Amino acid sequence: MSNYSNIFVNEGLTYSKYRNLIDSLLKSNKTTGDDHSEAMLHYSKMNVQRMSRVDKTGVLNEAFIQAIKKLQKSYQLLVISEGWCGDAAQIVPIFEKMVEFAPEKFSLRFVLRDKNLPLIDAHLTNGGRAIPVLLLLDANGELISKWGPRPETLQDLLGEWKTEISDMFELAERLHLWYARDKTQTTQLELTALISDLEN
């Protein structure tokens, strides 16, 4: 698939609708996807808090702002995500902040991974269906670039941690501690590089 216009328009959720869907499902003791176990519900509840925190405290840094200002064209941001995904909770609010800062340059939509398996299977990370994945499209829905499922620095660290830690809860704790200390700066740095290359 090289053109994503149909899925962007017909299946994509705005950030507010994505957030509302997660909240609505949680009220029924469910989350996105088919696994509604206690663990997945717990992850989703924690992720609502994480997204709310980044919504409130996340600020685009100056380098990112300047890179956005230089863009002459408009782009579509199609994000493959799920409510239970911890990385997504730490990252996707920054995509929304890009739209808030420059709505004339970016439009943002979310699709759920497990309802769009052919889509995620076209964008695997090391053979796995890791999310979130940002598909950066031109105004016609053609794929230009992609990013995800987490900052490259963290991806490398995670590979190291997995050789040391077998407990998934401990691994998740270390992951979210990294995000808390980083305060979205590495994510913004990589996204700055991504969009700086768009029109060069």
Coordinates of N, CA and C in Angstrom, one line a residue:
M1 N 0.9 -1.2 0.0 CA 0.0 0.0 0.0 C 0.9 1.2 0.0
S2 N 0.7 2.1 -1.0 CA 1.4 3.4 -1.0 C 0.6 4.6 -0.8
N3 N -0.8 4.4 -1.1 CA -1.7 5.5 -0.8 C -2.6 5.2 0.3
Y4 N -2.7 6.1 1.3 CA -3.4 5.9 2.5 C -4.6 6.8 2.7
S5 N -5.1 7.4 1.6 CA -6.2 8.4 1.7 C -7.4 7.8 2.2
N6 N -7.8 6.6 1.7 CA -9.0 6.0 2.2 C -9.0 5.7 3.6
I7 N -8.0 5.1 4.1 CA -7.9 4.7 5.5 C -7.9 6.0 6.4
F8 N -7.2 7.0 5.9 CA -7.0 8.3 6.7 C -8.4 8.9 6.8
V9 N -9.2 9.0 5.7 CA -10.5 9.7 5.7 C -11.6 8.8 6.4
N10 N -11.6 7.5 6.0 CA -12.7 6.7 6.4 C -12.6 6.0 7.7
E11 N -11.4 5.7 8.1 CA -11.2 5.0 9.4 C -10.5 5.8 10.5
G12 N -9.8 6.8 10.1 CA -9.0 7.6 11.0 C -9.8 8.3 12.1
L13 N -9.4 8.3 13.3 CA -10.0 9.0 14.4 C -9.1 10.2 14.7
T14 N -9.7 11.4 15.1 CA -9.0 12.5 15.6 C -8.4 12.1 16.9
Y15 N -7.5 12.9 17.5 CA -7.0 12.7 18.8 C -8.0 12.7 19.8
S16 N -8.9 13.6 19.8 CA -10.0 13.7 20.8 C -10.9 12.4 20.7
K17 N -11.2 12.0 19.5 CA -12.0 10.8 19.4 C -11.3 9.5 19.8
Y18 N -10.0 9.5 19.6 CA -9.2 8.4 20.0 C -9.2 8.3 21.5
R19 N -9.0 9.5 22.2 CA -9.0 9.6 23.6 C -10.4 9.2 24.2
N20 N -11.4 9.7 23.5 CA -12.8 9.4 24.0 C -13.2 7.9 23.9
L21 N -12.7 7.3 22.8 CA -12.9 5.8 22.6 C -12.3 5.0 23.8
I22 N -11.0 5.4 24.1 CA -10.4 4.7 25.2 C -11.1 4.9 26.5
D23 N -11.5 6.1 26.8 CA -12.3 6.4 28.0 C -13.6 5.7 28.0
S24 N -14.3 5.6 26.9 CA -15.6 5.0 26.8 C -15.5 3.5 27.1
L25 N -14.5 2.9 26.5 CA -14.3 1.4 26.6 C -13.9 1.1 28.1
L26 N -13.1 1.9 28.7 CA -12.7 1.7 30.1 C -13.9 1.7 31.0
K27 N -14.9 2.5 30.7 CA -16.1 2.6 31.6 C -16.9 1.2 31.5
S28 N -16.6 0.5 30.4 CA -17.3 -0.8 30.3 C -16.3 -2.0 30.6
N29 N -15.2 -1.6 31.3 CA -14.1 -2.6 31.6 C -13.6 -3.3 30.4
K30 N -13.4 -2.4 29.4 CA -12.8 -2.9 28.1 C -11.7 -1.9 27.7
T31 N -10.8 -2.4 26.8 CA -9.9 -1.5 26.2 C -9.9 -1.8 24.7
T32 N -9.1 -1.1 23.9 CA -9.0 -1.3 22.5 C -8.4 -2.7 22.2
G33 N -8.8 -3.3 21.1 CA -8.3 -4.7 20.8 C -9.2 -5.7 21.5
D34 N -8.8 -7.0 21.4 CA -9.6 -8.1 21.9 C -9.3 -8.6 23.3
D35 N -8.2 -8.1 23.9 CA -7.7 -8.6 25.2 C -8.2 -7.6 26.2
H36 N -9.2 -8.0 27.0 CA -9.8 -7.1 28.0 C -9.4 -7.6 29.4
S37 N -8.2 -8.2 29.6 CA -7.8 -8.8 30.8 C -7.5 -7.6 31.8
E38 N -7.4 -8.0 33.1 CA -7.1 -7.0 34.1 C -5.8 -6.2 33.8
A39 N -4.8 -7.0 33.3 CA -3.5 -6.3 33.0 C -3.7 -5.3 31.9
M40 N -4.4 -5.6 30.9 CA -4.6 -4.7 29.8 C -5.4 -3.5 30.2
L41 N -6.4 -3.7 31.1 CA -7.2 -2.6 31.6 C -6.3 -1.7 32.4
H42 N -5.4 -2.3 33.2 CA -4.5 -1.5 34.1 C -3.6 -0.7 33.2
Y43 N -3.0 -1.3 32.1 CA -2.2 -0.5 31.2 C -2.9 0.7 30.6
S44 N -4.2 0.4 30.2 CA -4.9 1.5 29.6 C -5.3 2.6 30.5
K45 N -5.6 2.3 31.8 CA -5.9 3.3 32.8 C -4.6 4.2 33.0
M46 N -3.5 3.5 33.1 CA -2.2 4.2 33.3 C -1.9 5.1 32.2
N47 N -2.2 4.6 31.0 CA -1.9 5.4 29.8 C -2.8 6.6 29.6
V48 N -4.0 6.5 30.1 CA -4.9 7.7 30.1 C -4.2 8.8 31.0
Q49 N -3.7 8.4 32.1 CA -3.0 9.4 33.0 C -1.7 9.9 32.3
R50 N -1.0 9.0 31.6 CA 0.2 9.5 30.9 C -0.1 10.5 29.8
M51 N -1.1 10.2 29.0 CA -1.5 11.1 27.9 C -1.9 12.4 28.5
S52 N -2.7 12.4 29.6 CA -3.2 13.6 30.2 C -2.0 14.5 30.7
R53 N -1.0 13.8 31.2 CA 0.2 14.5 31.8 C 0.9 15.2 30.6
V54 N 1.2 14.4 29.5 CA 1.9 15.0 28.4 C 1.0 16.1 27.8
D55 N -0.3 15.9 27.7 CA -1.2 17.0 27.2 C -1.0 18.3 28.0
K56 N -0.8 18.2 29.3 CA -0.7 19.3 30.1 C 0.7 19.9 30.2
T57 N 1.7 19.1 30.3 CA 3.0 19.6 30.5 C 3.9 19.6 29.3
G58 N 3.6 18.9 28.3 CA 4.4 18.8 27.1 C 4.4 20.1 26.3
V59 N 5.6 20.6 26.0 CA 5.8 21.9 25.2 C 6.7 21.6 24.1
L60 N 6.3 22.0 22.9 CA 7.2 21.9 21.7 C 8.5 22.8 21.9
N61 N 9.6 22.2 21.7 CA 10.9 23.0 21.9 C 11.1 23.9 20.7
E62 N 12.0 24.8 20.8 CA 12.2 25.8 19.8 C 12.7 25.3 18.5
A63 N 13.6 24.3 18.5 CA 14.1 23.7 17.3 C 13.0 23.1 16.5
F64 N 12.1 22.4 17.2 CA 11.0 21.7 16.6 C 10.0 22.8 16.0
I65 N 9.7 23.8 16.7 CA 8.9 24.9 16.2 C 9.4 25.5 15.0
Q66 N 10.7 25.8 15.0 CA 11.3 26.4 13.8 C 11.3 25.5 12.6
A67 N 11.5 24.2 12.8 CA 11.4 23.2 11.7 C 10.0 23.2 11.1
I68 N 9.0 23.3 12.0 CA 7.6 23.3 11.5 C 7.3 24.6 10.7
K69 N 7.8 25.7 11.2 CA 7.5 27.0 10.6 C 8.1 27.0 9.2
K70 N 9.2 26.3 8.9 CA 9.8 26.3 7.6 C 9.1 25.5 6.6
L71 N 8.2 24.6 7.0 CA 7.4 23.8 6.0 C 6.5 24.7 5.2
Q72 N 6.5 24.4 3.9 CA 5.7 25.1 2.9 C 4.5 24.4 2.5
K73 N 4.5 23.0 2.7 CA 3.4 22.2 2.3 C 2.6 21.7 3.5
S74 N 1.5 21.0 3.2 CA 0.7 20.4 4.2 C 0.9 18.9 4.2
Y75 N 0.7 18.3 5.4 CA 0.9 16.8 5.5 C -0.1 16.2 6.4
Q76 N -0.3 14.9 6.2 CA -1.2 14.1 7.0 C -0.4 13.2 7.9
L77 N -0.8 13.1 9.1 CA -0.1 12.2 10.1 C -1.0 11.1 10.4
L78 N -0.7 9.9 9.9 CA -1.5 8.7 10.2 C -0.8 7.8 11.2
V79 N -1.4 7.6 12.4 CA -0.8 6.9 13.5 C -1.5 5.6 13.8
I80 N -0.7 4.5 13.8 CA -1.2 3.2 14.2 C -0.9 3.1 15.7
S81 N -2.0 2.8 16.4 CA -1.8 2.8 17.9 C -2.8 1.9 18.6
E82 N -2.8 1.8 19.9 CA -3.8 1.1 20.7 C -3.8 1.8 22.1
G83 N -4.9 1.7 22.8 CA -5.0 2.4 24.1 C -4.2 1.8 25.2
W84 N -3.8 0.5 25.0 CA -3.1 -0.2 26.1 C -1.5 0.0 25.9
C85 N -1.1 0.6 24.8 CA 0.3 0.7 24.5 C 1.0 1.8 25.2
G86 N 1.9 1.4 26.1 CA 2.6 2.4 26.9 C 3.5 3.4 26.2
D87 N 4.2 2.9 25.1 CA 5.0 3.9 24.3 C 4.1 4.9 23.6
A88 N 2.9 4.4 23.1 CA 2.0 5.3 22.4 C 1.5 6.5 23.4
A89 N 1.2 6.1 24.6 CA 0.8 7.1 25.6 C 1.8 8.2 25.8
Q90 N 3.1 7.9 25.7 CA 4.1 8.9 26.0 C 4.4 9.7 24.7
I91 N 4.0 9.2 23.6 CA 4.4 9.9 22.3 C 3.3 10.6 21.6
V92 N 2.1 10.0 21.5 CA 1.1 10.5 20.6 C 0.6 11.9 21.0
P93 N 0.6 12.3 22.3 CA 0.2 13.7 22.6 C 1.1 14.7 21.8
I94 N 2.4 14.4 21.6 CA 3.2 15.3 20.8 C 2.8 15.5 19.4
F95 N 2.2 14.4 18.8 CA 1.6 14.6 17.4 C 0.5 15.6 17.5
E96 N -0.3 15.5 18.5 CA -1.5 16.4 18.6 C -1.0 17.8 18.8
K97 N 0.1 18.0 19.5 CA 0.7 19.4 19.8 C 1.2 19.9 18.4
M98 N 1.7 19.1 17.6 CA 2.1 19.6 16.2 C 0.9 20.1 15.5
V99 N -0.2 19.5 15.6 CA -1.4 19.9 14.9 C -1.9 21.2 15.5
E100 N -1.9 21.3 16.8 CA -2.4 22.5 17.5 C -1.5 23.7 17.2
F101 N -0.2 23.5 17.0 CA 0.7 24.6 16.7 C 0.5 25.0 15.2
A102 N 0.3 24.0 14.3 CA 0.2 24.4 12.9 C -0.9 23.6 12.2
P103 N -2.1 23.9 12.5 CA -3.3 23.1 11.9 C -3.3 23.3 10.4
E104 N -2.7 24.3 9.9 CA -2.7 24.5 8.4 C -1.7 23.6 7.7
K105 N -0.8 23.0 8.5 CA 0.3 22.2 7.9 C 0.1 20.7 8.2
F106 N -0.6 20.4 9.3 CA -0.8 19.0 9.7 C -2.2 18.6 10.0
S107 N -2.6 17.5 9.6 CA -3.9 16.9 10.0 C -3.5 15.5 10.5
L108 N -4.2 15.1 11.6 CA -3.8 13.9 12.4 C -5.0 12.9 12.5
R109 N -4.7 11.6 12.2 CA -5.7 10.6 12.4 C -5.1 9.3 13.0
F110 N -5.9 8.7 13.9 CA -5.4 7.4 14.5 C -6.2 6.2 14.0
V111 N -5.5 5.1 13.8 CA -6.2 3.9 13.5 C -5.7 2.8 14.5
L112 N -6.5 1.9 14.8 CA -6.1 0.8 15.8 C -5.4 -0.3 15.1
R113 N -4.3 -0.7 15.7 CA -3.4 -1.7 15.1 C -4.2 -3.0 14.8
D114 N -4.9 -3.5 15.8 CA -5.5 -4.8 15.7 C -6.7 -4.9 14.8
K115 N -7.2 -3.7 14.4 CA -8.3 -3.7 13.4 C -7.7 -3.5 12.0
N116 N -6.4 -3.3 11.9 CA -5.8 -3.0 10.7 C -4.5 -3.8 10.5
L117 N -4.6 -5.1 10.7 CA -3.4 -5.9 10.6 C -2.6 -5.8 9.3
P118 N -3.3 -5.8 8.1 CA -2.5 -5.6 6.9 C -1.7 -4.3 6.9
L119 N -2.2 -3.3 7.5 CA -1.5 -2.0 7.6 C -0.2 -2.1 8.5
I120 N -0.4 -2.6 9.7 CA 0.8 -2.8 10.5 C 1.8 -3.8 10.0
D121 N 1.3 -4.8 9.3 CA 2.2 -5.8 8.8 C 3.0 -5.3 7.6
A122 N 2.6 -4.1 7.1 CA 3.5 -3.5 6.1 C 4.5 -2.6 6.7
H123 N 4.4 -2.4 8.0 CA 5.3 -1.5 8.7 C 5.8 -2.1 10.0
L124 N 6.4 -3.4 9.9 CA 6.9 -4.1 11.1 C 8.2 -3.5 11.6
T125 N 8.5 -3.7 12.9 CA 9.8 -3.3 13.4 C 10.5 -4.5 13.9
N126 N 11.6 -4.9 13.3 CA 12.3 -6.1 13.6 C 11.4 -7.3 13.6
G127 N 10.5 -7.3 12.6 CA 9.6 -8.4 12.5 C 8.4 -8.4 13.4
G128 N 8.2 -7.4 14.2 CA 7.1 -7.4 15.2 C 6.2 -6.2 14.9
R129 N 5.0 -6.3 15.5 CA 3.9 -5.3 15.3 C 4.0 -4.2 16.3
A130 N 5.2 -3.7 16.5 CA 5.4 -2.6 17.5 C 4.7 -1.3 17.1
I131 N 4.1 -0.7 18.1 CA 3.5 0.6 17.9 C 3.9 1.5 19.1
P132 N 3.7 2.8 18.9 CA 3.0 3.5 17.7 C 3.9 3.6 16.5
V133 N 3.2 3.7 15.4 CA 3.9 3.9 14.1 C 3.3 5.2 13.5
L134 N 4.1 6.2 13.2 CA 3.7 7.4 12.5 C 4.0 7.2 11.0
L135 N 2.9 7.3 10.2 CA 3.1 7.3 8.8 C 2.9 8.8 8.3
L136 N 3.9 9.3 7.8 CA 3.8 10.7 7.4 C 3.5 10.8 5.9
L137 N 2.4 11.4 5.6 CA 1.8 11.3 4.2 C 1.8 12.7 3.6
D138 N 1.9 12.8 2.3 CA 1.7 14.1 1.6 C 0.2 14.4 1.6
A139 N -0.2 15.5 1.0 CA -1.6 16.0 1.0 C -2.5 15.0 0.2
N140 N -1.9 14.2 -0.7 CA -2.6 13.2 -1.5 C -2.7 11.9 -0.8
G141 N -2.1 11.7 0.3 CA -2.2 10.4 1.0 C -1.0 9.5 0.7
E142 N 0.0 10.0 -0.1 CA 1.1 9.1 -0.4 C 2.1 9.1 0.7
L143 N 2.7 7.9 1.0 CA 3.6 7.8 2.1 C 5.0 8.4 1.7
I144 N 5.4 9.3 2.6 CA 6.7 10.0 2.4 C 7.8 9.4 3.3
S145 N 7.3 9.3 4.6 CA 8.3 8.8 5.6 C 7.5 8.2 6.8
K146 N 8.3 7.5 7.6 CA 7.6 7.0 8.8 C 8.5 7.0 10.0
W147 N 8.0 6.9 11.2 CA 8.7 7.0 12.4 C 8.1 6.1 13.5
G148 N 8.8 5.5 14.4 CA 8.3 4.7 15.5 C 9.1 3.4 15.6
P149 N 8.7 2.7 16.6 CA 7.7 2.8 17.6 C 8.1 3.6 18.8
R150 N 9.3 4.0 18.9 CA 9.8 4.8 20.0 C 11.1 5.4 19.5
P151 N 11.6 6.4 20.3 CA 12.9 7.0 19.9 C 14.0 6.0 19.8
E152 N 14.9 6.2 18.8 CA 15.9 5.2 18.5 C 16.8 4.9 19.7
T153 N 17.1 6.0 20.5 CA 18.0 5.8 21.7 C 17.3 4.8 22.6
L154 N 16.0 5.0 22.8 CA 15.3 4.1 23.7 C 15.2 2.7 23.1
Q155 N 15.0 2.6 21.8 CA 14.9 1.3 21.2 C 16.2 0.5 21.4
D156 N 17.4 1.2 21.3 CA 18.6 0.5 21.6 C 18.8 0.1 23.1
L157 N 18.3 1.0 24.0 CA 18.4 0.7 25.4 C 17.5 -0.4 25.7
L158 N 16.3 -0.5 25.1 CA 15.4 -1.6 25.4 C 16.0 -2.9 25.0
G159 N 16.7 -2.9 23.9 CA 17.4 -4.1 23.5 C 18.4 -4.6 24.6
E160 N 19.1 -3.7 25.2 CA 20.0 -4.0 26.2 C 19.3 -4.4 27.5
W161 N 18.2 -3.7 27.9 CA 17.5 -4.1 29.1 C 16.9 -5.5 29.0
K162 N 16.5 -5.9 27.8 CA 15.8 -7.2 27.7 C 16.8 -8.3 27.9
T163 N 18.1 -8.0 27.8 CA 19.1 -9.1 28.1 C 19.3 -9.2 29.6
E164 N 19.0 -8.1 30.3 CA 19.2 -8.1 31.8 C 17.9 -8.4 32.6
I165 N 16.8 -8.1 32.0 CA 15.5 -8.1 32.8 C 14.5 -9.1 32.1
S166 N 14.0 -10.0 32.8 CA 13.0 -10.9 32.2 C 11.6 -10.6 32.6
D167 N 11.5 -9.8 33.7 CA 10.2 -9.4 34.2 C 9.6 -8.3 33.4
M168 N 8.5 -8.5 32.8 CA 7.9 -7.4 31.9 C 7.5 -6.2 32.7
F169 N 7.0 -6.3 33.9 CA 6.6 -5.2 34.7 C 7.8 -4.3 35.0
E170 N 8.9 -5.0 35.4 CA 10.1 -4.2 35.7 C 10.6 -3.5 34.4
L171 N 10.5 -4.2 33.3 CA 11.0 -3.6 32.0 C 10.1 -2.4 31.7
A172 N 8.8 -2.5 31.9 CA 7.9 -1.4 31.6 C 8.2 -0.2 32.6
E173 N 8.5 -0.5 33.8 CA 8.8 0.5 34.8 C 10.0 1.3 34.4
R174 N 11.1 0.6 33.9 CA 12.3 1.3 33.5 C 12.0 2.1 32.2
L175 N 11.2 1.6 31.3 CA 10.8 2.3 30.1 C 10.2 3.6 30.4
H176 N 9.2 3.6 31.3 CA 8.4 4.8 31.6 C 9.2 5.8 32.5
L177 N 10.2 5.3 33.2 CA 11.1 6.2 34.0 C 11.9 6.9 33.0
W178 N 12.4 6.3 31.9 CA 13.2 6.9 30.9 C 12.3 8.0 30.2
Y179 N 11.1 7.7 29.9 CA 10.2 8.8 29.3 C 10.0 9.9 30.2
A180 N 9.8 9.6 31.5 CA 9.6 10.7 32.5 C 10.8 11.6 32.6
R181 N 11.9 11.1 32.6 CA 13.2 11.9 32.7 C 13.4 12.7 31.4
D182 N 13.1 12.1 30.3 CA 13.4 12.7 29.0 C 12.4 13.8 28.6
K183 N 11.2 13.8 29.2 CA 10.2 14.8 29.0 C 10.0 15.1 27.5
T184 N 9.9 14.1 26.7 CA 9.5 14.2 25.3 C 10.7 14.8 24.4
Q185 N 11.8 15.1 25.0 CA 12.8 15.8 24.2 C 13.4 15.0 23.1
T186 N 13.7 13.7 23.4 CA 14.3 12.9 22.3 C 13.3 12.6 21.2
T187 N 12.0 12.4 21.6 CA 11.0 12.2 20.6 C 10.9 13.5 19.7
Q188 N 11.0 14.6 20.3 CA 10.9 15.9 19.5 C 12.1 16.1 18.6
L189 N 13.3 15.7 19.2 CA 14.5 15.8 18.4 C 14.5 14.9 17.1
E190 N 14.0 13.7 17.3 CA 13.9 12.8 16.1 C 12.8 13.3 15.1
L191 N 11.7 13.8 15.6 CA 10.6 14.3 14.8 C 11.1 15.6 14.0
T192 N 11.9 16.4 14.7 CA 12.5 17.6 14.1 C 13.3 17.2 12.9
A193 N 14.2 16.2 13.1 CA 15.0 15.7 12.0 C 14.1 15.1 10.8
L194 N 13.1 14.5 11.2 CA 12.2 13.9 10.2 C 11.5 14.9 9.3
I195 N 11.0 16.0 9.9 CA 10.3 17.0 9.1 C 11.2 17.9 8.5
S196 N 12.4 18.1 9.0 CA 13.4 18.9 8.4 C 13.9 18.4 7.0
D197 N 13.8 17.1 6.9 CA 14.2 16.4 5.6 C 13.1 16.4 4.6
L198 N 11.9 16.8 4.9 CA 10.7 16.7 4.0 C 10.8 17.5 2.8
E199 N 11.3 18.7 2.9 CA 11.3 19.6 1.7 C 12.7 20.0 1.3
N200 N 13.7 19.3 1.7 CA 15.1 19.5 1.3 C 15.4 18.8 0.0

